[in-house]
């Protein structure tokens, strides 16, 4: 029997947007100690990215201004805040609404440039240290030398993906010289596959969904000792690559003079697929800000895998298919039916909640974001933008459950994590915007 409230189950089964608040949050030191990853692991990942920064700045000149750190802007979006309030018929606009623009992350234009690239770099570092005189104290720019490319070309990197992870890993590993295979699910956009083929990456296509692509990739990689499989359902390294975002964000918040403490909570809305990206970031944020930060996962109504896994406590043991859901969504980055076991374990005590949003709403928010802020995002990246509406509509339950006063609820800073968009071809983007505008108009007549 499923341990889910019957109203929630019914909404999920009928693709009705819904939400779930985590009743069992725990920010105690014992809980943090009991988790499989800790603050020191994040610090090591951060240090590794710093070691690689001179190399990254050299081979990807677009990162030179940031000295080889792959980071995105934090942007205030007051016009969108006002428009959202009107659109969703809310009482009031959030006073402080910010957009974390991972759509502009250099190299691959999505949140996957955090975790995916990190795991490729770590793999290269391990091989270089094992097979040559390279050490963590070496000059990492050497890794661009043809000798190292030849070394890496004896190894293969493989990954299963709905698109963006394959793109990030493909670009990075092709740059280093690895042979690369990306196993793409049926949702993956054609342009993403083409871009990878142009880089010399082998793209294997599956008519089935993400879990199938991953399973095939994993199985093929197991037979080859020179193949490293990047496993989005289990990888600690991917998770840690994402988690480094928290220290970077903390710095940006300080620079923008945004206060974050119990009196001025930070509310973060993260689009969620298998969970690694949002989970890593939420973990990093909880390590840094404790109960002054509240994190919510946002999923399409057709793919609510983390909501289901966490609310039922069944984690990766349950798939949305078990409820008869189809996993068909325009938010290709979020089209995942079964969550990561690692992420569910890490998030069960830490996450504040999850909500679902209809594809139609994603398109409308996409058009609103373009109209109000001239920021172009892919559909997946808008899932977080519905969060402030949930916050406003369910104020009473939220404040009661999270132990916030009305003042704390009102003083919150809201952060929408915009997870991708800048790599989408112009024609495709115009199509998304037109679809969103048409939906907005049909609603107004
Ligand atoms: C992958 C992806 C996400 C979610 O990350 P997961 O690690 O799969 O949960 C969100 N948005 C976009 C655009 C993505 O590509």
Short mmCIF file of C-alpha atoms and ligand atoms in Angstrom, two decimals:
data_model
loop_
_atom_site.label_atom_id
_atom_site.label_comp_id
_atom_site.label_asym_id
_atom_site.label_seq_id
_atom_site.Cartn_x
_atom_site.Cartn_y
_atom_site.Cartn_z
CA UNK A 1 0.00 0.00 0.00
CA UNK A 2 1.17 3.49 -0.86
CA UNK A 3 1.59 5.82 2.11
CA UNK A 4 0.15 8.84 0.33
CA UNK A 5 -2.79 11.02 1.32
CA UNK A 6 -5.62 10.06 -1.02
CA UNK A 7 -6.16 13.66 -2.23
CA UNK A 8 -2.51 13.92 -3.25
CA UNK A 9 -2.61 10.56 -5.00
CA UNK A 10 -5.70 11.55 -6.92
CA UNK A 11 -4.17 14.83 -8.07
CA UNK A 12 -0.99 13.12 -9.19
CA UNK A 13 -2.91 10.46 -11.09
CA UNK A 14 -4.99 13.07 -12.90
CA UNK A 15 -2.09 15.39 -13.78
CA UNK A 16 -3.56 18.12 -11.58
CA UNK A 17 -0.92 20.55 -10.30
CA UNK A 18 -0.32 19.88 -6.64
CA UNK A 19 2.21 20.27 -3.88
CA UNK A 20 3.67 18.43 -0.92
CA UNK A 21 5.32 19.76 2.23
CA UNK A 22 7.92 17.62 3.94
CA UNK A 23 6.60 16.85 7.43
CA UNK A 24 9.89 15.42 8.71
CA UNK A 25 12.59 18.02 8.30
CA UNK A 26 15.69 17.71 10.39
CA UNK A 27 18.66 20.09 10.37
CA UNK A 28 20.44 18.58 13.36
CA UNK A 29 24.17 17.92 13.38
CA UNK A 30 23.49 14.18 13.89
CA UNK A 31 21.36 14.09 10.78
CA UNK A 32 24.06 15.79 8.70
CA UNK A 33 26.61 13.29 10.06
CA UNK A 34 24.40 10.40 9.04
CA UNK A 35 24.30 11.42 5.37
CA UNK A 36 26.59 9.73 2.83
CA UNK A 37 28.15 13.10 1.81
CA UNK A 38 29.31 16.05 3.89
CA UNK A 39 30.64 19.63 3.80
CA UNK A 40 34.19 18.41 3.39
CA UNK A 41 33.24 16.54 0.21
CA UNK A 42 31.82 19.78 -1.19
CA UNK A 43 34.98 21.65 -0.22
CA UNK A 44 37.08 19.08 -2.10
CA UNK A 45 34.94 19.46 -5.21
CA UNK A 46 35.26 23.22 -4.98
CA UNK A 47 39.06 22.95 -4.64
CA UNK A 48 39.20 20.64 -7.66
CA UNK A 49 37.27 23.15 -9.80
CA UNK A 50 39.72 25.85 -8.70
CA UNK A 51 42.69 23.69 -9.73
CA UNK A 52 41.12 23.24 -13.15
CA UNK A 53 40.22 26.92 -13.56
CA UNK A 54 43.40 27.94 -15.46
CA UNK A 55 42.82 25.05 -17.89
CA UNK A 56 39.15 25.95 -18.37
CA UNK A 57 40.01 29.62 -18.95
CA UNK A 58 42.50 28.55 -21.61
CA UNK A 59 40.33 26.12 -23.58
CA UNK A 60 37.02 27.98 -23.14
CA UNK A 61 37.87 31.68 -23.63
CA UNK A 62 34.30 32.67 -22.69
CA UNK A 63 35.24 31.81 -19.09
CA UNK A 64 38.30 34.08 -18.99
CA UNK A 65 36.52 37.01 -17.34
CA UNK A 66 35.53 34.69 -14.48
CA UNK A 67 39.10 33.28 -14.40
CA UNK A 68 37.95 29.85 -15.49
CA UNK A 69 35.13 29.41 -12.98
CA UNK A 70 31.92 28.24 -14.63
CA UNK A 71 29.35 30.50 -12.96
CA UNK A 72 26.12 32.30 -13.80
CA UNK A 73 24.66 35.72 -12.94
CA UNK A 74 22.16 36.42 -10.17
CA UNK A 75 19.57 38.81 -11.64
CA UNK A 76 16.71 40.75 -10.01
CA UNK A 77 13.44 40.28 -11.93
CA UNK A 78 10.96 42.84 -10.50
CA UNK A 79 8.92 43.14 -13.71
CA UNK A 80 8.40 39.42 -13.87
CA UNK A 81 7.41 39.44 -10.18
CA UNK A 82 4.62 41.93 -10.90
CA UNK A 83 3.44 40.14 -14.02
CA UNK A 84 3.43 36.80 -12.21
CA UNK A 85 1.20 38.24 -9.50
CA UNK A 86 -1.32 39.35 -12.12
CA UNK A 87 -1.06 36.14 -14.10
CA UNK A 88 -1.65 33.88 -11.12
CA UNK A 89 -4.07 36.19 -9.37
CA UNK A 90 -1.99 36.39 -6.20
CA UNK A 91 -2.52 38.90 -3.38
CA UNK A 92 0.88 40.48 -3.68
CA UNK A 93 4.14 40.29 -5.62
CA UNK A 94 7.16 38.91 -3.81
CA UNK A 95 9.18 41.93 -2.64
CA UNK A 96 12.46 40.34 -3.57
CA UNK A 97 12.53 38.04 -6.58
CA UNK A 98 15.78 36.92 -8.17
CA UNK A 99 16.72 34.64 -11.03
CA UNK A 100 19.79 32.41 -10.86
CA UNK A 101 20.68 32.32 -14.51
CA UNK A 102 22.15 28.90 -15.13
CA UNK A 103 20.68 29.32 -18.61
CA UNK A 104 23.77 31.47 -19.12
CA UNK A 105 26.34 29.11 -17.66
CA UNK A 106 29.26 29.11 -20.06
CA UNK A 107 30.23 26.06 -22.12
CA UNK A 108 26.87 24.28 -22.22
CA UNK A 109 24.16 26.75 -21.18
CA UNK A 110 22.43 24.65 -18.54
CA UNK A 111 22.69 23.55 -14.92
CA UNK A 112 24.46 20.42 -16.22
CA UNK A 113 27.58 22.52 -16.79
CA UNK A 114 28.04 22.23 -13.01
CA UNK A 115 27.83 18.51 -12.25
CA UNK A 116 28.49 17.01 -15.67
CA UNK A 117 31.64 18.96 -16.38
CA UNK A 118 32.90 18.41 -12.84
CA UNK A 119 32.73 14.62 -13.14
CA UNK A 120 34.54 14.65 -16.49
CA UNK A 121 37.31 16.81 -15.02
CA UNK A 122 37.68 14.55 -12.01
CA UNK A 123 37.96 11.51 -14.27
CA UNK A 124 40.67 13.21 -16.34
CA UNK A 125 42.58 14.22 -13.22
CA UNK A 126 42.54 10.68 -11.87
CA UNK A 127 43.81 9.22 -15.13
CA UNK A 128 46.54 11.87 -15.50
CA UNK A 129 47.75 11.33 -11.91
CA UNK A 130 47.71 7.54 -12.28
CA UNK A 131 49.32 7.26 -15.71
CA UNK A 132 51.78 10.19 -15.75
CA UNK A 133 53.84 12.35 -13.40
CA UNK A 134 50.94 14.81 -13.19
CA UNK A 135 49.95 15.81 -9.62
CA UNK A 136 47.32 18.13 -8.12
CA UNK A 137 50.14 20.71 -7.82
CA UNK A 138 50.88 20.62 -11.56
CA UNK A 139 49.92 23.36 -13.98
CA UNK A 140 46.53 22.16 -15.22
CA UNK A 141 46.93 23.99 -18.53
CA UNK A 142 49.25 21.13 -19.51
CA UNK A 143 46.17 18.95 -19.91
CA UNK A 144 45.42 20.73 -23.18
CA UNK A 145 48.68 19.33 -24.64
CA UNK A 146 48.35 16.71 -27.42
CA UNK A 147 50.19 14.16 -25.24
CA UNK A 148 47.35 14.28 -22.74
CA UNK A 149 44.73 14.23 -25.46
CA UNK A 150 46.35 11.04 -26.76
CA UNK A 151 46.29 9.56 -23.27
CA UNK A 152 42.61 10.41 -22.77
CA UNK A 153 41.72 9.09 -26.23
CA UNK A 154 42.43 5.60 -24.89
CA UNK A 155 39.53 6.06 -22.49
CA UNK A 156 35.85 6.40 -23.00
CA UNK A 157 33.24 8.40 -21.16
CA UNK A 158 29.61 7.34 -21.46
CA UNK A 159 26.37 8.80 -20.12
CA UNK A 160 22.60 8.38 -20.39
CA UNK A 161 20.70 11.63 -20.83
CA UNK A 162 17.52 13.48 -21.78
CA UNK A 163 19.79 15.97 -23.57
CA UNK A 164 21.52 18.59 -21.46
CA UNK A 165 23.68 16.25 -19.42
CA UNK A 166 24.87 14.59 -22.61
CA UNK A 167 25.62 18.01 -24.05
CA UNK A 168 27.72 19.15 -21.08
CA UNK A 169 29.61 15.91 -20.80
CA UNK A 170 30.05 15.58 -24.54
CA UNK A 171 31.52 19.06 -24.94
CA UNK A 172 33.90 18.70 -22.00
CA UNK A 173 35.08 15.21 -22.70
CA UNK A 174 35.55 15.86 -26.44
CA UNK A 175 37.69 18.87 -25.49
CA UNK A 176 39.93 16.73 -23.29
CA UNK A 177 40.20 14.06 -25.98
CA UNK A 178 38.06 11.26 -24.54
CA UNK A 179 36.03 8.99 -26.75
CA UNK A 180 32.47 9.80 -25.78
CA UNK A 181 29.16 7.99 -26.08
CA UNK A 182 25.86 9.58 -25.13
CA UNK A 183 22.78 7.38 -24.75
CA UNK A 184 19.82 9.65 -25.49
CA UNK A 185 16.22 9.10 -24.40
CA UNK A 186 13.33 9.68 -26.78
CA UNK A 187 12.66 13.15 -25.31
CA UNK A 188 16.05 14.52 -26.36
CA UNK A 189 15.80 17.37 -28.84
CA UNK A 190 17.25 16.82 -32.31
CA UNK A 191 19.54 19.86 -32.15
CA UNK A 192 21.20 18.53 -29.01
CA UNK A 193 22.00 15.25 -30.74
CA UNK A 194 23.29 17.05 -33.81
CA UNK A 195 25.54 19.32 -31.79
CA UNK A 196 27.10 16.28 -30.14
CA UNK A 197 27.61 14.46 -33.42
CA UNK A 198 29.34 17.58 -34.75
CA UNK A 199 31.80 17.27 -31.86
CA UNK A 200 32.57 13.67 -32.78
CA UNK A 201 30.49 12.19 -29.97
CA UNK A 202 28.72 8.87 -30.60
CA UNK A 203 25.00 9.36 -30.02
CA UNK A 204 22.86 6.28 -29.39
CA UNK A 205 19.14 6.87 -29.56
CA UNK A 206 16.43 4.99 -27.71
CA UNK A 207 12.73 5.04 -28.44
CA UNK A 208 12.11 4.74 -24.73
CA UNK A 209 12.49 7.07 -21.76
CA UNK A 210 15.41 8.22 -19.71
CA UNK A 211 15.70 5.22 -17.37
CA UNK A 212 16.05 2.89 -20.35
CA UNK A 213 18.77 5.02 -21.96
CA UNK A 214 20.68 5.04 -18.66
CA UNK A 215 20.32 1.29 -18.15
CA UNK A 216 21.66 0.55 -21.64
CA UNK A 217 24.56 2.93 -21.21
CA UNK A 218 25.47 1.47 -17.83
CA UNK A 219 25.35 -2.08 -19.13
CA UNK A 220 27.54 -1.35 -22.18
CA UNK A 221 30.07 0.55 -20.08
CA UNK A 222 30.41 -2.27 -17.55
CA UNK A 223 31.95 -4.47 -20.21
CA UNK A 224 34.79 -2.02 -20.86
CA UNK A 225 37.34 -1.32 -18.09
CA UNK A 226 38.51 1.77 -19.99
CA UNK A 227 35.04 3.24 -19.94
CA UNK A 228 33.83 5.57 -17.20
CA UNK A 229 30.05 5.69 -17.01
CA UNK A 230 28.60 8.87 -15.54
CA UNK A 231 25.61 7.60 -13.66
CA UNK A 232 22.99 10.29 -13.13
CA UNK A 233 20.99 7.98 -10.86
CA UNK A 234 23.81 7.25 -8.39
CA UNK A 235 26.85 9.45 -8.90
CA UNK A 236 28.33 11.18 -5.86
CA UNK A 237 30.60 13.24 -8.08
CA UNK A 238 27.82 14.73 -10.17
CA UNK A 239 25.96 15.61 -6.98
CA UNK A 240 29.04 17.29 -5.50
CA UNK A 241 29.72 19.25 -8.68
CA UNK A 242 26.26 20.77 -8.37
CA UNK A 243 26.62 21.44 -4.65
CA UNK A 244 29.53 23.87 -5.19
CA UNK A 245 26.91 26.32 -6.51
CA UNK A 246 25.97 27.15 -2.90
CA UNK A 247 29.26 28.83 -1.94
CA UNK A 248 29.22 30.77 -5.20
CA UNK A 249 25.64 31.90 -4.57
CA UNK A 250 26.45 32.93 -1.02
CA UNK A 251 29.09 35.29 -2.38
CA UNK A 252 26.70 36.73 -4.94
CA UNK A 253 24.04 37.28 -2.28
CA UNK A 254 26.58 39.16 -0.16
CA UNK A 255 27.62 41.27 -3.12
CA UNK A 256 23.98 42.10 -3.83
CA UNK A 257 23.55 42.94 -0.12
CA UNK A 258 20.81 40.39 0.34
CA UNK A 259 20.55 39.37 3.94
CA UNK A 260 19.85 35.71 4.62
CA UNK A 261 19.06 34.59 8.15
CA UNK A 262 16.15 33.15 10.08
CA UNK A 263 14.40 36.55 10.02
CA UNK A 264 15.06 36.97 6.29
CA UNK A 265 14.72 33.48 4.83
CA UNK A 266 15.85 32.54 1.35
CA UNK A 267 13.33 30.48 -0.63
CA UNK A 268 14.78 28.55 -3.57
CA UNK A 269 12.74 26.89 -6.32
CA UNK A 270 14.61 24.23 -8.28
CA UNK A 271 13.42 22.40 -11.41
CA UNK A 272 13.86 18.69 -10.81
CA UNK A 273 14.41 15.74 -13.12
CA UNK A 274 16.25 12.78 -11.61
CA UNK A 275 17.18 15.11 -8.74
CA UNK A 276 20.97 15.39 -8.92
CA UNK A 277 21.12 19.04 -9.95
CA UNK A 278 18.52 20.43 -7.56
CA UNK A 279 19.53 17.95 -4.85
CA UNK A 280 23.20 18.91 -4.98
CA UNK A 281 22.37 22.59 -4.86
CA UNK A 282 19.83 22.19 -2.04
CA UNK A 283 22.35 20.14 -0.05
CA UNK A 284 25.04 22.81 -0.51
CA UNK A 285 22.59 25.53 0.52
CA UNK A 286 21.39 23.65 3.62
CA UNK A 287 25.02 23.09 4.65
CA UNK A 288 25.65 26.84 4.42
CA UNK A 289 22.40 28.44 5.54
CA UNK A 290 20.75 25.73 7.66
CA UNK A 291 17.12 26.51 8.39
CA UNK A 292 17.41 30.05 6.97
CA UNK A 293 17.03 28.53 3.51
CA UNK A 294 13.97 26.68 2.24
CA UNK A 295 14.27 24.59 -0.91
CA UNK A 296 11.45 23.33 -3.13
CA UNK A 297 11.67 20.98 -6.10
CA UNK A 298 9.51 21.79 -9.13
CA UNK A 299 8.36 19.04 -11.50
CA UNK A 300 6.00 18.71 -14.47
CA UNK A 301 2.58 17.22 -13.70
CA UNK A 302 3.49 14.38 -16.09
CA UNK A 303 6.82 13.55 -14.38
CA UNK A 304 6.55 14.08 -10.60
CA UNK A 305 9.14 11.45 -9.72
CA UNK A 306 10.85 13.11 -6.74
CA UNK A 307 7.58 14.26 -5.22
CA UNK A 308 6.31 10.69 -5.45
CA UNK A 309 9.54 9.12 -4.16
CA UNK A 310 9.81 11.48 -1.18
CA UNK A 311 6.14 11.76 -0.22
CA UNK A 312 5.75 7.97 -0.29
CA UNK A 313 9.20 7.31 1.28
CA UNK A 314 9.64 4.72 -1.45
CA UNK A 315 12.44 6.73 -3.11
CA UNK A 316 13.80 4.97 -6.22
CA UNK A 317 11.63 1.93 -5.49
CA UNK A 318 8.69 3.69 -7.05
CA UNK A 319 8.18 5.12 -10.53
CA UNK A 320 5.49 7.44 -11.83
CA UNK A 321 4.60 4.57 -14.19
CA UNK A 322 3.32 2.74 -11.10
CA UNK A 323 0.62 5.42 -10.90
CA UNK A 324 -0.07 5.08 -14.61
CA UNK A 325 1.52 8.44 -15.51
CA UNK A 326 2.98 8.82 -19.01
CA UNK A 327 6.14 10.92 -18.45
CA UNK A 328 5.34 13.02 -21.52
CA UNK A 329 6.31 16.65 -21.03
CA UNK A 330 7.63 19.58 -23.04
CA UNK A 331 10.11 20.06 -20.21
CA UNK A 332 12.55 17.57 -21.72
CA UNK A 333 15.16 18.12 -18.99
CA UNK A 334 12.63 16.99 -16.39
CA UNK A 335 11.14 13.99 -18.21
CA UNK A 336 12.22 11.42 -15.64
CA UNK A 337 9.98 8.73 -14.15
CA UNK A 338 12.12 7.43 -11.32
CA UNK A 339 14.21 9.61 -8.98
CA UNK A 340 17.81 9.05 -7.88
CA UNK A 341 18.10 6.93 -4.74
CA UNK A 342 21.03 9.01 -3.51
CA UNK A 343 19.11 12.24 -3.94
CA UNK A 344 16.04 10.91 -2.13
CA UNK A 345 18.15 9.79 0.81
CA UNK A 346 19.87 13.14 1.02
CA UNK A 347 16.67 15.17 0.58
CA UNK A 348 14.26 13.25 2.82
CA UNK A 349 15.38 15.18 5.92
CA UNK A 350 16.40 18.42 4.16
CA UNK A 351 13.93 19.37 1.48
CA UNK A 352 11.02 21.66 2.37
CA UNK A 353 8.70 20.37 -0.30
CA UNK A 354 7.86 19.68 -3.93
CA UNK A 355 5.20 20.96 -6.31
CA UNK A 356 4.05 20.14 -9.82
CA UNK A 357 3.28 22.48 -12.68
CA UNK A 358 1.42 21.95 -15.97
CA UNK A 359 3.26 22.18 -19.29
CA UNK A 360 0.82 24.86 -20.37
CA UNK A 361 1.87 26.99 -17.42
CA UNK A 362 5.55 26.47 -18.26
CA UNK A 363 4.97 27.89 -21.73
CA UNK A 364 3.01 30.84 -20.36
CA UNK A 365 5.75 31.61 -17.83
CA UNK A 366 8.30 31.32 -20.64
CA UNK A 367 6.49 34.00 -22.64
CA UNK A 368 6.04 36.20 -19.54
CA UNK A 369 9.77 35.96 -18.78
CA UNK A 370 10.58 37.01 -22.32
CA UNK A 371 8.04 39.87 -22.32
CA UNK A 372 8.94 41.24 -18.90
CA UNK A 373 12.68 40.66 -18.65
CA UNK A 374 13.81 39.71 -22.16
CA UNK A 375 15.28 36.53 -20.74
CA UNK A 376 14.96 33.40 -22.86
CA UNK A 377 14.65 30.09 -21.07
CA UNK A 378 13.80 26.56 -22.14
CA UNK A 379 10.51 25.11 -20.81
CA UNK A 380 12.17 23.04 -18.05
CA UNK A 381 13.81 26.15 -16.68
CA UNK A 382 10.46 27.79 -15.90
CA UNK A 383 9.29 25.13 -13.44
CA UNK A 384 10.83 27.10 -10.57
CA UNK A 385 9.05 30.27 -11.65
CA UNK A 386 5.73 28.93 -10.36
CA UNK A 387 7.18 28.65 -6.84
CA UNK A 388 6.34 32.17 -5.61
CA UNK A 389 2.71 31.47 -6.50
CA UNK A 390 2.69 28.36 -4.32
CA UNK A 391 4.33 30.43 -1.58
CA UNK A 392 1.63 33.07 -1.83
CA UNK A 393 -1.40 30.80 -2.21
CA UNK A 394 -0.51 28.46 0.63
CA UNK A 395 0.88 31.00 3.08
CA UNK A 396 -1.01 29.68 6.10
CA UNK A 397 0.04 26.04 5.73
CA UNK A 398 3.60 26.99 4.84
CA UNK A 399 4.16 29.28 7.78
CA UNK A 400 2.61 26.78 10.18
CA UNK A 401 4.65 23.87 8.93
CA UNK A 402 7.95 25.70 8.47
CA UNK A 403 7.58 27.53 11.77
CA UNK A 404 7.69 31.00 10.22
CA UNK A 405 5.98 34.15 11.46
CA UNK A 406 3.90 36.21 9.03
CA UNK A 407 6.74 38.72 9.01
CA UNK A 408 9.35 36.11 8.13
CA UNK A 409 7.07 34.83 5.39
CA UNK A 410 6.78 38.33 4.00
CA UNK A 411 10.46 39.25 4.31
CA UNK A 412 11.65 36.26 2.35
CA UNK A 413 13.90 36.57 -0.66
CA UNK A 414 12.74 34.30 -3.48
CA UNK A 415 15.14 32.71 -5.92
CA UNK A 416 14.03 31.00 -9.10
CA UNK A 417 16.72 28.67 -10.43
CA UNK A 418 16.63 29.05 -14.22
CA UNK A 419 18.29 25.87 -15.37
CA UNK A 420 18.79 26.22 -19.12
CA UNK A 421 18.12 28.01 -22.36
CA UNK A 422 21.01 29.82 -23.97
CA UNK A 423 21.95 26.88 -26.22
CA UNK A 424 18.45 26.52 -27.70
CA UNK A 425 18.53 27.42 -31.43
CA UNK A 426 16.83 30.72 -32.21
CA UNK A 427 14.05 29.21 -34.34
CA UNK A 428 13.17 26.73 -31.61
CA UNK A 429 13.16 29.50 -29.01
CA UNK A 430 10.84 31.65 -31.13
CA UNK A 431 8.53 28.68 -31.41
CA UNK A 432 8.45 28.24 -27.61
CA UNK A 433 7.72 31.95 -27.13
CA UNK A 434 4.95 31.95 -29.75
CA UNK A 435 3.34 28.94 -28.10
CA UNK A 436 3.46 30.66 -24.71
CA UNK A 437 2.04 33.89 -26.09
CA UNK A 438 -0.82 32.06 -27.77
CA UNK A 439 -1.65 30.34 -24.48
CA UNK A 440 -1.54 33.66 -22.62
CA UNK A 441 -3.89 35.21 -25.13
CA UNK A 442 -6.40 32.39 -25.19
CA UNK A 443 -6.60 32.78 -21.45
CA UNK A 444 -7.36 36.49 -21.65
CA UNK A 445 -10.32 36.24 -24.03
C1 LIG B 1 18.67 18.22 -16.04
C2 LIG B 1 17.91 19.44 -15.94
C3 LIG B 1 17.23 19.78 -14.78
C4 LIG B 1 17.14 18.90 -13.55
O1 LIG B 1 18.32 18.28 -13.10
P1 LIG B 1 18.25 16.79 -12.54
O2 LIG B 1 19.62 16.53 -12.05
O3 LIG B 1 17.87 15.90 -13.68
O4 LIG B 1 17.21 16.76 -11.50
C5 LIG B 1 16.53 20.97 -14.78
N1 LIG B 1 16.52 21.79 -15.85
C6 LIG B 1 17.18 21.51 -16.98
C7 LIG B 1 17.12 22.47 -18.11
C8 LIG B 1 17.90 20.33 -17.07
O5 LIG B 1 18.54 20.03 -18.19
#
